[in-house]
Coordinates of C-alpha atoms in Angstrom, one line a residue:
M1 CA 32.8 159.5 154.8
I2 CA 34.2 158.0 158.0
N3 CA 33.1 159.7 161.3
D4 CA 36.4 161.0 162.8
N5 CA 34.9 161.3 166.3
T6 CA 34.8 157.6 166.8
T7 CA 37.4 155.5 168.6
V8 CA 39.3 152.7 166.9
S9 CA 40.7 149.9 169.0
F10 CA 44.0 148.1 168.6
E11 CA 42.0 145.0 167.7
Q12 CA 40.1 146.9 165.0
M13 CA 43.5 148.0 163.5
K14 CA 44.7 144.4 163.6
G15 CA 41.4 143.4 161.9
A16 CA 42.2 146.0 159.2
I17 CA 45.4 144.1 158.4
G18 CA 43.4 140.9 158.1
S19 CA 40.9 142.7 155.8
L20 CA 43.6 143.9 153.6
I21 CA 45.1 140.4 153.2
F22 CA 41.7 138.8 152.7
L23 CA 40.6 141.3 150.0
W24 CA 43.8 140.8 148.2
S25 CA 43.4 137.1 148.2
Q26 CA 40.0 137.5 146.6
I27 CA 41.5 139.8 143.9
E28 CA 44.4 137.4 143.3
R29 CA 42.1 134.5 142.9
E30 CA 39.9 136.3 140.5
L31 CA 42.9 137.5 138.4
A32 CA 44.1 133.9 138.2
E33 CA 40.6 132.6 137.2
S34 CA 40.3 135.4 134.6
L35 CA 43.6 134.6 133.1
D36 CA 42.5 131.0 132.9
A37 CA 39.3 132.0 131.2
L38 CA 41.3 134.1 128.8
Q39 CA 43.7 131.2 128.4
I40 CA 46.7 133.4 129.3
K41 CA 49.7 131.9 131.1
G42 CA 53.0 133.8 131.7
S43 CA 54.3 135.6 128.6
G44 CA 54.7 132.7 126.2
S45 CA 55.4 130.2 129.0
S46 CA 53.3 127.2 129.9
K47 CA 53.7 128.2 133.6
P48 CA 51.1 130.4 135.2
A49 CA 52.0 134.0 135.8
H50 CA 53.5 134.5 139.3
G51 CA 53.0 137.5 141.4
I52 CA 50.1 139.9 141.8
A53 CA 51.7 142.7 139.7
R54 CA 52.5 140.3 136.9
R55 CA 49.0 138.9 136.8
L56 CA 47.5 142.4 136.9
D57 CA 49.7 143.4 133.9
L58 CA 48.8 140.3 131.9
W59 CA 45.1 140.6 132.6
S60 CA 44.8 144.3 131.9
G61 CA 46.9 144.0 128.7
Q62 CA 44.7 141.2 127.4
I63 CA 41.3 142.7 128.1
Q64 CA 42.1 146.3 127.1
P65 CA 39.9 147.1 124.1
R66 CA 42.0 148.0 121.1
N67 CA 39.4 149.2 118.6
G68 CA 37.9 152.1 120.5
Q69 CA 34.4 150.7 120.5
R70 CA 34.3 149.9 124.2
E71 CA 34.8 153.2 126.0
L72 CA 33.2 152.2 129.3
A73 CA 35.3 149.0 129.5
S74 CA 38.5 151.0 128.7
R75 CA 37.8 153.6 131.3
L76 CA 36.9 151.0 134.0
I77 CA 40.0 149.0 133.3
D78 CA 42.2 152.2 133.6
V79 CA 40.5 153.2 136.9
L80 CA 40.6 149.7 138.4
V81 CA 44.2 149.1 137.5
S82 CA 45.3 152.4 138.8
H83 CA 43.4 151.8 142.1
L84 CA 44.8 148.3 142.4
R85 CA 48.4 149.4 141.8
E86 CA 48.0 151.9 144.7
A87 CA 46.4 149.3 146.9
L88 CA 49.1 146.8 146.0
S89 CA 51.7 149.3 147.2
A90 CA 49.9 149.6 150.5
R91 CA 49.6 145.8 150.8
N92 CA 53.3 145.4 150.1
L93 CA 54.1 148.1 152.7
V94 CA 52.0 146.4 155.3
C95 CA 53.1 142.8 154.5
H96 CA 56.8 143.6 154.3
G97 CA 57.3 146.7 156.3
L98 CA 54.7 147.0 159.2
I99 CA 56.5 148.6 162.1
G100 CA 53.6 150.0 164.2
I101 CA 49.9 150.0 165.0
T102 CA 48.3 153.0 166.7
A103 CA 44.8 153.0 168.0
K104 CA 42.5 155.9 168.7
I105 CA 41.3 155.5 172.2
H106 CA 39.8 159.0 172.7
P107 CA 37.3 160.6 170.3
Q108 CA 39.5 163.7 170.1
G109 CA 42.8 161.8 169.7
N110 CA 44.9 161.4 166.7
E111 CA 43.6 159.1 164.0
A112 CA 44.4 155.4 164.3
H113 CA 47.0 154.3 161.8
L114 CA 49.5 151.7 160.7
T115 CA 53.1 152.8 160.4
V116 CA 55.0 151.2 157.6
E117 CA 58.6 151.4 156.5
L118 CA 60.2 149.7 153.5
G119 CA 63.4 150.9 151.9
D120 CA 63.2 154.7 151.7
I121 CA 59.5 154.8 152.2
R122 CA 58.0 155.5 155.7
K123 CA 54.4 156.4 156.0
K124 CA 51.2 156.1 158.0
L125 CA 48.1 154.4 156.6
T126 CA 45.2 155.9 158.5
W127 CA 42.0 154.1 159.5
T128 CA 40.0 156.4 157.2
E129 CA 42.3 155.7 154.2
L130 CA 42.1 151.9 154.8
Q131 CA 38.3 152.0 155.1
I132 CA 37.9 153.9 151.9
M133 CA 40.3 151.5 150.1
F134 CA 38.4 148.5 151.5
R135 CA 35.1 149.8 150.2
W136 CA 36.1 149.6 146.6
M137 CA 38.4 146.6 147.0
S138 CA 35.5 144.5 148.4
R139 CA 33.9 144.9 144.9
A140 CA 37.0 144.7 142.8
H141 CA 37.0 141.0 142.2
W142 CA 33.5 141.2 140.8
L143 CA 34.6 144.0 138.5
I144 CA 37.5 141.9 137.3
R145 CA 35.1 139.1 136.5
D146 CA 32.7 141.4 134.7
L147 CA 35.4 143.0 132.7
T148 CA 36.8 139.6 131.7
T149 CA 33.3 138.4 130.7
A150 CA 32.8 141.6 128.7
S151 CA 36.1 141.2 126.9
L152 CA 35.1 137.7 125.8
E153 CA 31.8 139.0 124.4
P154 CA 32.0 139.5 120.6
D155 CA 29.1 141.9 120.5
H156 CA 30.3 145.4 121.5
L157 CA 26.9 146.6 122.7
C158 CA 26.3 143.6 124.8
A159 CA 29.8 143.9 126.3
E160 CA 29.2 147.5 127.3
N161 CA 25.8 146.7 128.7
L162 CA 27.3 144.1 131.0
L163 CA 29.3 147.0 132.6
L164 CA 26.6 149.6 133.0
G165 CA 26.2 148.9 136.7
W166 CA 29.9 149.8 137.2
Q167 CA 29.8 153.3 135.6
E168 CA 30.4 155.1 138.9
F169 CA 33.2 152.8 140.1
P170 CA 34.9 153.3 142.5
D171 CA 32.1 155.5 144.0
I172 CA 33.7 155.8 147.4
S173 CA 31.6 158.7 148.6

């Protein structure tokens, strides 16, 4: 857990924005590479899928086990996609609706946060929330790769064994 008695500078908060964008670029790149490995383009088109949400939908739909023999893979896909959708919402709010950055200059002060507003949504993304999200996001591109590799493995036992190290994902404690 994040120590809430620490200070967080304005520069650290700006760095958090950069971290969010960088982590998403890793995830986007891995989704694109995984779709290539799966030989998936955009819904019957020869053009590549455009947009993060579209790529995520195509990827998760393609690798979701349909025969019930890959329980770990199925659970990991559900957990990862759910987390990625929430993180994508935060990314979109920051990239398209950032209206404020607040630092925490005193240990007893209010928590540092980003203020975002987009359409009817106005919220604060706290330093703690961002750090927790970054912890699992920094590993998400590897999980995408491993899930893709496992989906291409014809042997169900081998496929599940490839994913054993991910059993506790997101493990953000």
